[in-house]
Every structure is written in structure tokens, then in C-alpha cells.
Amino acid sequence: MNDFIGLRVLIVDNNNFIAKTLYSILEAFGVRKITICDTLEEAEKKYYNSELDVIFIDFMMENRSGLNFLKTVRASNADKNPSDIPVILNTGVTDIDTIIMARDTGITEIIGKPFSPDQIHQKMHNALFNKREFINVDEYIGPNRRRRQQNNPEWDGENERRHSATSNSD
Amino acid sequence: MDDNQKMNKTEMLARANQAINEVAIEFTESLNERVRDLEKALHQNDLKKVVAIAYNLETEASTFGWPRVTRLSKWLRKIFSGDYDNKPKAEDVMKVLGALKLMASDPETPNDQRDEDLFRELYPMMSHVISDI
């Protein structure tokens, strides 16, 4: 069964070639409702006026302002779309500072460009069907930044680190 | 239920790769002209345009089967966008541009061995700026 068939996808990218490639990949996945916006202004209008399931945005949009759009989405209470809508960042700039900045702005997934169909499939599947808890506090709005499960409830052995720390303090 | 609804992941990826092959034709046709635009921007010292063209080539080329074009363009993008502290030597920039021009000169009939040799020659110099190549 195709999980992507009924999705409504927004692509925000001012590189026509990349937008066209992503469009072709999504279309090949069976997605039928795909909109491309090549300015952030147009994307914001679309976000406020149409129901969407997932957004792809380019980091370099309008002088590295792609994440500003994400801030708007996360801080908004739009009627049409919830603030926890999956947002996937496409970026050719993959240095650690950029990744951390994107994570701390509340990005759902990051795809390093150049991309392959397999990466698009995997990230979209994760964003939509392996959702992390959504955090909304003063300092941060976005999916839980911890991807690894903590405090595995199936663990029934001793907590060695805590045990040794207690022993040392005696 | 139509064909799309019956698709599994393998079929989706096969269809997507086919779709990419179609866009790749357009990319290949445009490659030579875009490298010429890059050269022109460099000669005009229009660094903003250099970074923009290099970034676009970097982020597209590998998807369409031109991984060395991605790496050469990434080097150019990094040194001209201020992401690398040391000023590049003009001769190094010309060498990378020359390699790009040669790779893009006849994109319909790529010469993989020639491109690999060109890339290997430039690799030691480029690896100071790009750690992940």
C-alpha cells in the first residue's frame, strides 16, 4: 500500500531544477497534490491558506532565510495547518553549525543535497510515520531533539553508573 | 484501487529513478552553459553569482550522475562564500575551473577516466577546504 498517495506537499525552493527534480520524485512516489513556491512570501501564503501534510524547504532560500519560514510555521497557530507539521530541510550546506541551527529551529528532518530518491523516501517516511514527540516550551518549539530512546523500560538490570557513583560518595 | 495505491517501496524508487533520468537529460544539456556562466561570473569578479551558480551545480550534479562536478563546485562555493578562512590561490581556482570546463565540454559523451584523473590531480589541494570528499 502506498503511504504517500493522499499527501499534500509544499516544495519551497527558488532553484527551479531542484524543485522540478523533487516534484518528479514525489510524483513517482504517487503524490498527486504538489505545490511549488519559489519565494518565502508565496510559501507563507500557501501555508496559511491551504491544508498541507509535509513541507520541503531549501536552506539557502533568499540569503539563507529558509529557516525563518520554519520559525514562522512553528510559532504560528494557522487554521489550516498545525504548528507540528513535518518540515524537511533540503540543504547543500551540511556543516555542523548549520545542522545544529536547523535542529534547534525545530526542523523535522534534514536532507543533504544532492539527494537521491531513496533519501527522500526515507526522510519523508520518518517525518510522517515515525513522529517524535512534539515539544512546545518557551525555549524550543519542534520535534523532540533526542532521537535515541532514553530509559528503555525493558531494562531490568542494575544502573551501573548510578550505582558506582553512589558507592564512590560513601 | 489504482496502480499508485498498489505500489511498494521498490516500485516507487524504480519510478523515481526513471523520473530522474528524464530530468538528467535536461541537466546534461544545460551543464556546459552553466559552467560558462560560472567562468564569466569569476572573470567579472561577481562573487555572489559565483557562489550561487556553484551552489546550484553542487547540489544538483551528483543526483544526475556527475559527482565530480558536485565536488569541484562545492570547493568553489566554499572558498568564495567565506566558509574557508584562507584566501585561495588564483592558479588553484583556474585549475578547478579548467577541470569543470573540460568535464562539461561534451556532456553527452562523458569521459569517466579523464574526469577521474583530473579529480585525483586536484584532490590534495581541494581536501584542505572540503573534508568530506
Short mmCIF file of C-alpha atoms in Angstrom, two decimals:
data_model
loop_
_atom_site.label_atom_id
_atom_site.label_comp_id
_atom_site.label_asym_id
_atom_site.label_seq_id
_atom_site.Cartn_x
_atom_site.Cartn_y
_atom_site.Cartn_z
CA MET A 1 0.00 0.00 0.00
CA ASN A 2 1.32 3.42 -0.93
CA ASP A 3 1.55 5.60 2.20
CA PHE A 4 2.15 8.79 0.25
CA ILE A 5 -0.76 8.78 -2.16
CA GLY A 6 -3.11 11.25 -0.50
CA LEU A 7 -0.45 13.66 0.71
CA ARG A 8 -0.48 17.38 0.08
CA VAL A 9 3.10 18.55 -0.29
CA LEU A 10 4.59 22.04 -0.49
CA ILE A 11 8.04 22.49 -2.05
CA VAL A 12 9.72 25.81 -1.24
CA ASP A 13 12.78 26.26 -3.44
CA ASN A 14 13.97 29.01 -5.77
CA ASN A 15 16.16 26.60 -7.72
CA ASN A 16 13.80 25.50 -10.49
CA PHE A 17 15.90 22.47 -11.29
CA ILE A 18 15.88 21.13 -7.73
CA ALA A 19 12.18 21.89 -7.34
CA LYS A 20 11.43 20.11 -10.60
CA THR A 21 13.53 17.09 -9.58
CA LEU A 22 11.83 16.85 -6.20
CA TYR A 23 8.45 17.24 -7.87
CA SER A 24 9.26 14.38 -10.27
CA ILE A 25 10.39 12.12 -7.43
CA LEU A 26 7.28 12.81 -5.35
CA GLU A 27 5.07 12.31 -8.38
CA ALA A 28 6.80 8.98 -8.99
CA PHE A 29 6.01 8.05 -5.38
CA GLY A 30 2.34 8.58 -6.19
CA VAL A 31 1.90 12.01 -4.54
CA ARG A 32 -0.63 13.96 -6.59
CA LYS A 33 -1.04 17.26 -4.77
CA ILE A 34 2.30 19.04 -5.02
CA THR A 35 2.74 22.81 -4.98
CA ILE A 36 6.00 24.63 -5.71
CA CYS A 37 6.68 28.10 -4.29
CA ASP A 38 9.85 29.95 -5.27
CA THR A 39 9.59 32.76 -2.71
CA LEU A 40 9.11 32.68 1.06
CA GLU A 41 6.26 35.18 0.78
CA GLU A 42 4.38 32.89 -1.58
CA ALA A 43 5.11 29.91 0.69
CA GLU A 44 3.71 31.70 3.74
CA LYS A 45 0.51 32.50 1.85
CA LYS A 46 0.20 28.87 0.84
CA TYR A 47 0.84 27.73 4.40
CA TYR A 48 -1.89 29.98 5.81
CA ASN A 49 -4.45 29.26 3.09
CA SER A 50 -4.15 25.55 2.20
CA GLU A 51 -4.09 22.33 4.14
CA LEU A 52 -0.74 20.58 3.87
CA ASP A 53 0.81 17.35 5.14
CA VAL A 54 4.51 18.00 4.65
CA ILE A 55 6.75 20.89 3.60
CA PHE A 56 10.16 20.73 1.88
CA ILE A 57 12.23 23.90 2.21
CA ASP A 58 15.64 24.91 0.91
CA PHE A 59 18.06 26.36 3.46
CA MET A 60 19.62 28.85 1.04
CA MET A 61 16.30 30.48 0.08
CA GLU A 62 16.65 34.26 -0.04
CA ASN A 63 20.09 34.63 1.51
CA ARG A 64 19.94 31.68 3.91
CA SER A 65 16.46 32.59 5.17
CA GLY A 66 14.87 29.16 4.73
CA LEU A 67 14.84 28.63 8.47
CA ASN A 68 12.92 31.87 9.01
CA PHE A 69 9.98 30.22 7.29
CA LEU A 70 10.30 27.31 9.70
CA LYS A 71 10.26 29.73 12.66
CA THR A 72 7.01 31.21 11.31
CA VAL A 73 5.47 27.75 10.98
CA ARG A 74 6.48 26.60 14.44
CA ALA A 75 5.29 29.82 16.11
CA SER A 76 2.00 30.01 14.22
CA ASN A 77 -1.48 28.92 15.07
CA ALA A 78 -2.68 28.70 11.49
CA ASP A 79 -6.24 27.49 10.98
CA LYS A 80 -5.31 25.27 8.08
CA ASN A 81 -2.12 23.68 9.43
CA PRO A 82 -0.86 22.70 12.87
CA SER A 83 2.49 24.07 14.09
CA ASP A 84 3.82 20.49 14.34
CA ILE A 85 3.51 19.92 10.58
CA PRO A 86 6.55 17.94 9.31
CA VAL A 87 9.09 20.28 7.70
CA ILE A 88 12.02 18.76 5.81
CA LEU A 89 15.08 20.91 5.11
CA ASN A 90 16.97 20.48 1.83
CA THR A 91 20.46 21.82 2.10
CA GLY A 92 23.80 21.63 0.37
CA VAL A 93 25.34 23.35 3.40
CA THR A 94 25.86 20.45 5.77
CA ASP A 95 28.41 21.76 8.25
CA ILE A 96 27.74 21.01 11.90
CA ASP A 97 26.74 24.62 12.75
CA THR A 98 24.01 24.62 10.10
CA ILE A 99 22.69 21.23 11.20
CA ILE A 100 22.55 22.31 14.85
CA MET A 101 20.87 25.59 13.90
CA ALA A 102 18.25 23.71 11.86
CA ARG A 103 17.66 21.22 14.66
CA ASP A 104 17.26 23.99 17.24
CA THR A 105 14.81 25.85 15.00
CA GLY A 106 12.54 22.80 15.04
CA ILE A 107 13.23 21.02 11.77
CA THR A 108 11.73 17.54 11.43
CA GLU A 109 14.26 16.00 9.02
CA ILE A 110 17.28 17.20 7.03
CA ILE A 111 18.23 16.05 3.55
CA GLY A 112 21.72 16.87 2.31
CA LYS A 113 21.78 17.89 -1.33
CA PRO A 114 22.50 16.37 -3.78
CA PHE A 115 19.81 13.87 -2.86
CA SER A 116 18.59 10.51 -4.12
CA PRO A 117 15.02 9.16 -4.32
CA ASP A 118 15.86 6.68 -1.55
CA GLN A 119 16.80 9.52 0.83
CA ILE A 120 13.62 11.42 0.01
CA HIS A 121 11.54 8.31 0.66
CA GLN A 122 13.27 7.54 3.94
CA LYS A 123 13.11 11.07 5.34
CA MET A 124 9.51 11.58 4.29
CA HIS A 125 8.53 8.25 5.81
CA ASN A 126 10.31 9.15 9.08
CA ALA A 127 8.77 12.61 9.19
CA LEU A 128 5.24 11.30 8.66
CA PHE A 129 5.14 7.86 10.22
CA ASN A 130 7.90 7.78 12.87
CA LYS A 131 6.95 11.04 14.51
CA ARG A 132 8.83 12.19 17.57
CA GLU A 133 7.07 13.84 20.49
CA PHE A 134 6.37 17.50 19.73
CA ILE A 135 7.83 19.91 22.28
CA ASN A 136 6.34 23.37 22.81
CA VAL A 137 8.09 25.31 25.54
CA ASP A 138 9.45 28.87 25.82
CA GLU A 139 12.92 27.99 24.58
CA TYR A 140 12.04 25.50 21.85
CA ILE A 141 9.17 24.51 19.58
CA GLY A 142 9.65 21.43 17.44
CA PRO A 143 10.06 17.67 17.44
CA ASN A 144 11.98 16.16 20.35
CA ARG A 145 15.64 16.67 19.53
CA ARG A 146 16.60 13.40 21.22
CA ARG A 147 16.21 10.67 18.64
CA ARG A 148 17.51 7.81 20.77
CA GLN A 149 15.07 6.31 23.20
CA GLN A 150 16.12 7.04 26.76
CA ASN A 151 15.44 4.94 29.86
CA ASN A 152 14.47 1.81 27.99
CA PRO A 153 11.58 0.40 30.05
CA GLU A 154 12.60 -3.16 29.17
CA TRP A 155 15.93 -2.72 31.01
CA ASP A 156 15.70 -4.56 34.32
CA GLY A 157 19.39 -4.75 35.24
CA GLU A 158 21.32 -2.58 37.67
CA ASN A 159 22.02 1.03 36.78
CA GLU A 160 25.78 0.62 36.97
CA ARG A 161 26.80 4.25 36.61
CA ARG A 162 24.46 5.47 39.30
CA HIS A 163 25.42 2.52 41.49
CA SER A 164 29.16 3.25 41.22
CA ALA A 165 28.63 6.97 41.79
CA THR A 166 26.72 6.22 45.00
CA SER A 167 29.48 3.82 46.09
CA ASN A 168 32.18 6.43 45.46
CA SER A 169 30.40 9.05 47.52
CA ASP A 170 30.32 6.73 50.56
CA MET B 1 -7.52 0.72 -6.08
CA ASP B 2 -5.34 2.12 -8.87
CA ASP B 3 -1.72 1.39 -9.78
CA ASN B 4 -0.33 4.09 -7.48
CA GLN B 5 -2.06 2.64 -4.45
CA LYS B 6 -0.60 -0.80 -5.14
CA MET B 7 2.99 0.46 -5.38
CA ASN B 8 5.52 -0.76 -2.84
CA LYS B 9 8.78 0.98 -1.97
CA THR B 10 10.83 -0.84 -4.62
CA GLU B 11 8.41 0.18 -7.33
CA MET B 12 8.30 3.75 -6.07
CA LEU B 13 12.09 4.02 -6.18
CA ALA B 14 12.26 2.47 -9.64
CA ARG B 15 9.71 5.01 -10.91
CA ALA B 16 11.56 7.86 -9.18
CA ASN B 17 14.90 6.83 -10.71
CA GLN B 18 13.25 6.74 -14.12
CA ALA B 19 11.85 10.24 -13.50
CA ILE B 20 15.34 11.45 -12.52
CA ASN B 21 16.77 10.04 -15.73
CA GLU B 22 14.37 12.23 -17.64
CA VAL B 23 15.34 15.38 -15.71
CA ALA B 24 19.02 14.35 -16.06
CA ILE B 25 18.81 14.87 -19.83
CA GLU B 26 17.86 18.49 -19.22
CA PHE B 27 20.65 18.87 -16.65
CA THR B 28 23.25 17.44 -19.01
CA GLU B 29 22.13 19.75 -21.81
CA SER B 30 22.48 22.78 -19.54
CA LEU B 31 25.79 21.84 -17.89
CA ASN B 32 28.18 23.35 -20.43
CA GLU B 33 26.33 26.67 -20.48
CA ARG B 34 26.18 26.88 -16.69
CA VAL B 35 29.92 26.27 -16.36
CA ARG B 36 30.46 29.07 -18.90
CA ASP B 37 28.24 31.33 -16.79
CA LEU B 38 30.36 30.42 -13.78
CA GLU B 39 33.54 31.33 -15.65
CA LYS B 40 32.02 34.62 -16.78
CA ALA B 41 30.99 35.50 -13.21
CA LEU B 42 34.51 34.71 -11.98
CA HIS B 43 36.10 36.92 -14.60
CA GLN B 44 33.69 39.73 -13.68
CA ASN B 45 34.53 39.16 -10.01
CA ASP B 46 30.81 38.77 -9.30
CA LEU B 47 31.36 36.53 -6.28
CA LYS B 48 27.71 36.45 -5.24
CA LYS B 49 26.85 34.99 -8.63
CA VAL B 50 29.83 32.60 -8.48
CA VAL B 51 28.57 31.23 -5.15
CA ALA B 52 25.00 30.95 -6.42
CA ILE B 53 25.96 29.07 -9.61
CA ALA B 54 28.47 26.86 -7.77
CA TYR B 55 25.90 26.02 -5.07
CA ASN B 56 23.30 25.05 -7.65
CA LEU B 57 25.75 22.87 -9.57
CA GLU B 58 27.00 21.33 -6.32
CA THR B 59 23.52 20.41 -5.14
CA GLU B 60 22.29 19.06 -8.46
CA ALA B 61 25.16 17.34 -10.27
CA SER B 62 25.52 14.15 -8.22
CA THR B 63 21.80 13.43 -8.43
CA PHE B 64 22.22 13.26 -12.21
CA GLY B 65 25.42 11.20 -12.26
CA TRP B 66 28.09 13.95 -12.10
CA PRO B 67 29.67 13.51 -8.64
CA ARG B 68 32.97 15.19 -9.53
CA VAL B 69 31.14 18.28 -10.74
CA THR B 70 29.45 18.40 -7.34
CA ARG B 71 32.79 18.23 -5.53
CA LEU B 72 34.58 20.81 -7.67
CA SER B 73 31.59 23.17 -7.36
CA LYS B 74 31.47 22.63 -3.61
CA TRP B 75 35.12 23.71 -3.36
CA LEU B 76 34.38 26.86 -5.35
CA ARG B 77 31.27 27.62 -3.29
CA LYS B 78 33.14 27.21 -0.01
CA ILE B 79 36.15 29.35 -0.85
CA PHE B 80 34.08 32.18 -2.30
CA SER B 81 31.31 32.21 0.31
CA GLY B 82 33.68 32.87 3.19
CA ASP B 83 33.25 29.40 4.71
CA TYR B 84 37.02 28.91 4.44
CA ASP B 85 39.44 31.29 6.12
CA ASN B 86 42.40 31.14 3.73
CA LYS B 87 42.32 33.09 0.51
CA PRO B 88 42.52 30.73 -2.48
CA LYS B 89 45.40 30.92 -4.93
CA ALA B 90 44.30 32.21 -8.32
CA GLU B 91 46.08 29.32 -10.06
CA ASP B 92 44.12 26.78 -7.96
CA VAL B 93 40.84 28.46 -8.89
CA MET B 94 41.82 28.36 -12.57
CA LYS B 95 42.76 24.68 -12.30
CA VAL B 96 39.37 23.78 -10.79
CA LEU B 97 37.54 25.90 -13.33
CA GLY B 98 39.58 24.30 -16.13
CA ALA B 99 38.66 20.82 -14.87
CA LEU B 100 34.99 21.78 -14.70
CA LYS B 101 35.10 23.17 -18.23
CA LEU B 102 36.70 20.02 -19.57
CA MET B 103 34.21 17.74 -17.78
CA ALA B 104 31.32 19.82 -19.11
CA SER B 105 32.75 20.32 -22.60
CA ASP B 106 30.97 17.37 -24.14
CA PRO B 107 28.46 16.15 -21.54
CA GLU B 108 26.65 13.90 -24.00
CA THR B 109 29.75 11.68 -24.18
CA PRO B 110 31.38 11.85 -20.74
CA ASN B 111 34.94 10.57 -20.33
CA ASP B 112 34.98 8.94 -16.93
CA GLN B 113 38.69 8.03 -16.89
CA ARG B 114 39.76 11.56 -17.89
CA ASP B 115 37.47 13.09 -15.25
CA GLU B 116 38.76 10.74 -12.56
CA ASP B 117 42.40 11.60 -13.43
CA LEU B 118 41.58 15.32 -13.33
CA PHE B 119 39.89 14.96 -9.99
CA ARG B 120 42.74 12.92 -8.47
CA GLU B 121 45.22 15.59 -9.52
CA LEU B 122 43.20 18.30 -7.78
CA TYR B 123 42.24 16.28 -4.72
CA PRO B 124 45.28 17.08 -2.48
CA MET B 125 44.76 20.82 -2.90
CA MET B 126 40.96 20.64 -2.53
CA SER B 127 40.98 18.40 0.51
CA HIS B 128 42.25 21.29 2.67
CA VAL B 129 38.91 23.03 2.18
CA ILE B 130 36.50 20.14 1.81
CA SER B 131 36.96 17.41 4.37
CA ASP B 132 34.23 15.09 3.13
CA ILE B 133 35.45 14.27 -0.37
#
